[in-house]
Amino acid sequence: LPSFENAGFVRGWAGPITVTPDWHPILGPLPGLEGFYCAVGFSGHGFKLSPAIGLAMAELITQGKATTVDLTPFRFTRFAEGDLFQGKYGPGSKA
């Protein structure tokens, strides 16, 4: 486009996408680090999920268990246990 011929670069921004091996977040405590809880790996979807995740994490931290939603499937140890989320339509699918 001719109108961009003399355009210059003003600034840049990068927003890394964090994903886990199974493309699902890690929610809950980390083994071996008492009192350390994670809510990470949302692949750019954390903002829209934050109200529900915040409530569930608050329940887990203050009451010892999330009652709004079961966070067990999102535990950190699922990777070592080989219990990753599986796509409904086979390997490589994200559904």
PDB file of C-alpha atoms in Angstrom:
ATOM      1  CA  LEU A   1       0.000   0.000   0.000  1.00  0.00           C
ATOM      2  CA  PRO A   2       1.521   3.304  -1.034  1.00  0.00           C
ATOM      3  CA  SER A   3       0.210   5.083   2.072  1.00  0.00           C
ATOM      4  CA  PHE A   4       2.403   2.846   4.255  1.00  0.00           C
ATOM      5  CA  GLU A   5       5.591   3.482   2.292  1.00  0.00           C
ATOM      6  CA  ASN A   6       7.053   5.813   4.932  1.00  0.00           C
ATOM      7  CA  ALA A   7       5.390   4.236   7.960  1.00  0.00           C
ATOM      8  CA  GLY A   8       7.595   3.597  10.964  1.00  0.00           C
ATOM      9  CA  PHE A   9       7.547   1.173  13.849  1.00  0.00           C
ATOM     10  CA  VAL A  10       6.321   2.749  17.094  1.00  0.00           C
ATOM     11  CA  ARG A  11       6.118  -0.158  19.550  1.00  0.00           C
ATOM     12  CA  GLY A  12       5.491  -3.881  19.807  1.00  0.00           C
ATOM     13  CA  TRP A  13       3.817  -6.232  22.207  1.00  0.00           C
ATOM     14  CA  ALA A  14       3.985  -9.987  22.694  1.00  0.00           C
ATOM     15  CA  GLY A  15       1.590 -12.088  24.711  1.00  0.00           C
ATOM     16  CA  PRO A  16       2.893 -15.616  25.184  1.00  0.00           C
ATOM     17  CA  ILE A  17       0.279 -18.329  25.159  1.00  0.00           C
ATOM     18  CA  THR A  18       0.757 -20.797  28.003  1.00  0.00           C
ATOM     19  CA  VAL A  19      -0.405 -24.311  27.332  1.00  0.00           C
ATOM     20  CA  THR A  20       0.070 -27.610  29.079  1.00  0.00           C
ATOM     21  CA  PRO A  21       0.771 -30.893  27.253  1.00  0.00           C
ATOM     22  CA  ASP A  22      -2.963 -31.701  27.217  1.00  0.00           C
ATOM     23  CA  TRP A  23      -4.072 -28.089  26.575  1.00  0.00           C
ATOM     24  CA  HIS A  24      -5.946 -27.840  29.897  1.00  0.00           C
ATOM     25  CA  PRO A  25      -5.015 -25.653  32.874  1.00  0.00           C
ATOM     26  CA  ILE A  26      -3.353 -26.697  36.099  1.00  0.00           C
ATOM     27  CA  LEU A  27      -5.523 -25.855  39.101  1.00  0.00           C
ATOM     28  CA  GLY A  28      -4.667 -26.621  42.696  1.00  0.00           C
ATOM     29  CA  PRO A  29      -1.740 -27.202  45.015  1.00  0.00           C
ATOM     30  CA  LEU A  30       1.737 -28.206  43.902  1.00  0.00           C
ATOM     31  CA  PRO A  31       3.091 -31.286  45.683  1.00  0.00           C
ATOM     32  CA  GLY A  32       6.000 -30.567  47.979  1.00  0.00           C
ATOM     33  CA  LEU A  33       5.238 -26.849  48.283  1.00  0.00           C
ATOM     34  CA  GLU A  34       2.816 -26.469  51.156  1.00  0.00           C
ATOM     35  CA  GLY A  35       0.464 -23.531  50.707  1.00  0.00           C
ATOM     36  CA  PHE A  36       1.443 -22.977  47.050  1.00  0.00           C
ATOM     37  CA  TYR A  37      -1.480 -23.123  44.626  1.00  0.00           C
ATOM     38  CA  CYS A  38      -1.523 -22.750  40.843  1.00  0.00           C
ATOM     39  CA  ALA A  39      -4.097 -21.572  38.352  1.00  0.00           C
ATOM     40  CA  VAL A  40      -2.040 -21.539  35.140  1.00  0.00           C
ATOM     41  CA  GLY A  41      -1.951 -22.756  31.548  1.00  0.00           C
ATOM     42  CA  PHE A  42      -5.187 -21.318  30.188  1.00  0.00           C
ATOM     43  CA  SER A  43      -3.856 -20.798  26.665  1.00  0.00           C
ATOM     44  CA  GLY A  44      -5.223 -17.272  26.475  1.00  0.00           C
ATOM     45  CA  HIS A  45      -8.645 -18.183  27.904  1.00  0.00           C
ATOM     46  CA  GLY A  46      -7.981 -17.309  31.545  1.00  0.00           C
ATOM     47  CA  PHE A  47      -9.696 -13.935  31.476  1.00  0.00           C
ATOM     48  CA  LYS A  48     -13.108 -15.287  30.527  1.00  0.00           C
ATOM     49  CA  LEU A  49     -12.825 -18.172  32.987  1.00  0.00           C
ATOM     50  CA  SER A  50     -11.384 -16.156  35.875  1.00  0.00           C
ATOM     51  CA  PRO A  51     -14.627 -15.578  37.844  1.00  0.00           C
ATOM     52  CA  ALA A  52     -15.409 -19.301  38.108  1.00  0.00           C
ATOM     53  CA  ILE A  53     -11.781 -20.319  38.598  1.00  0.00           C
ATOM     54  CA  GLY A  54     -11.307 -17.631  41.247  1.00  0.00           C
ATOM     55  CA  LEU A  55     -14.323 -18.898  43.185  1.00  0.00           C
ATOM     56  CA  ALA A  56     -13.258 -22.541  42.955  1.00  0.00           C
ATOM     57  CA  MET A  57      -9.673 -21.748  43.957  1.00  0.00           C
ATOM     58  CA  ALA A  58     -10.872 -19.631  46.890  1.00  0.00           C
ATOM     59  CA  GLU A  59     -13.017 -22.550  48.071  1.00  0.00           C
ATOM     60  CA  LEU A  60     -10.086 -24.952  47.722  1.00  0.00           C
ATOM     61  CA  ILE A  61      -7.699 -22.701  49.613  1.00  0.00           C
ATOM     62  CA  THR A  62     -10.071 -21.665  52.416  1.00  0.00           C
ATOM     63  CA  GLN A  63     -12.182 -24.825  52.810  1.00  0.00           C
ATOM     64  CA  GLY A  64      -9.823 -27.554  51.606  1.00  0.00           C
ATOM     65  CA  LYS A  65     -12.106 -28.502  48.702  1.00  0.00           C
ATOM     66  CA  ALA A  66     -13.686 -26.741  45.758  1.00  0.00           C
ATOM     67  CA  THR A  67     -17.440 -27.292  45.926  1.00  0.00           C
ATOM     68  CA  THR A  68     -18.516 -25.193  42.930  1.00  0.00           C
ATOM     69  CA  VAL A  69     -16.634 -27.390  40.465  1.00  0.00           C
ATOM     70  CA  ASP A  70     -14.453 -30.469  40.863  1.00  0.00           C
ATOM     71  CA  LEU A  71     -10.862 -29.365  40.272  1.00  0.00           C
ATOM     72  CA  THR A  72      -9.430 -32.881  40.597  1.00  0.00           C
ATOM     73  CA  PRO A  73      -9.114 -33.467  36.824  1.00  0.00           C
ATOM     74  CA  PHE A  74      -6.972 -30.313  36.594  1.00  0.00           C
ATOM     75  CA  ARG A  75      -4.435 -31.394  39.250  1.00  0.00           C
ATOM     76  CA  PHE A  76      -0.719 -30.957  38.556  1.00  0.00           C
ATOM     77  CA  THR A  77       0.041 -34.621  39.236  1.00  0.00           C
ATOM     78  CA  ARG A  78      -2.045 -35.801  36.260  1.00  0.00           C
ATOM     79  CA  PHE A  79       1.025 -35.492  34.029  1.00  0.00           C
ATOM     80  CA  ALA A  80       3.178 -37.847  36.123  1.00  0.00           C
ATOM     81  CA  GLU A  81       0.173 -40.162  36.525  1.00  0.00           C
ATOM     82  CA  GLY A  82      -0.408 -40.323  32.769  1.00  0.00           C
ATOM     83  CA  ASP A  83      -3.980 -39.116  33.292  1.00  0.00           C
ATOM     84  CA  LEU A  84      -4.031 -36.329  30.714  1.00  0.00           C
ATOM     85  CA  PHE A  85      -7.192 -35.048  29.085  1.00  0.00           C
ATOM     86  CA  GLN A  86      -7.889 -36.856  25.825  1.00  0.00           C
ATOM     87  CA  GLY A  87      -9.519 -35.235  22.818  1.00  0.00           C
ATOM     88  CA  LYS A  88     -12.959 -36.561  21.976  1.00  0.00           C
ATOM     89  CA  TYR A  89     -11.969 -37.050  18.342  1.00  0.00           C
ATOM     90  CA  GLY A  90      -8.593 -38.708  18.784  1.00  0.00           C
ATOM     91  CA  PRO A  91      -4.973 -37.629  19.174  1.00  0.00           C
ATOM     92  CA  GLY A  92      -4.280 -34.048  18.245  1.00  0.00           C
ATOM     93  CA  SER A  93      -7.851 -32.865  18.668  1.00  0.00           C
ATOM     94  CA  LYS A  94      -8.573 -30.252  21.298  1.00  0.00           C
ATOM     95  CA  ALA A  95     -12.289 -31.051  21.721  1.00  0.00           C
TER      96      ALA A  95
END
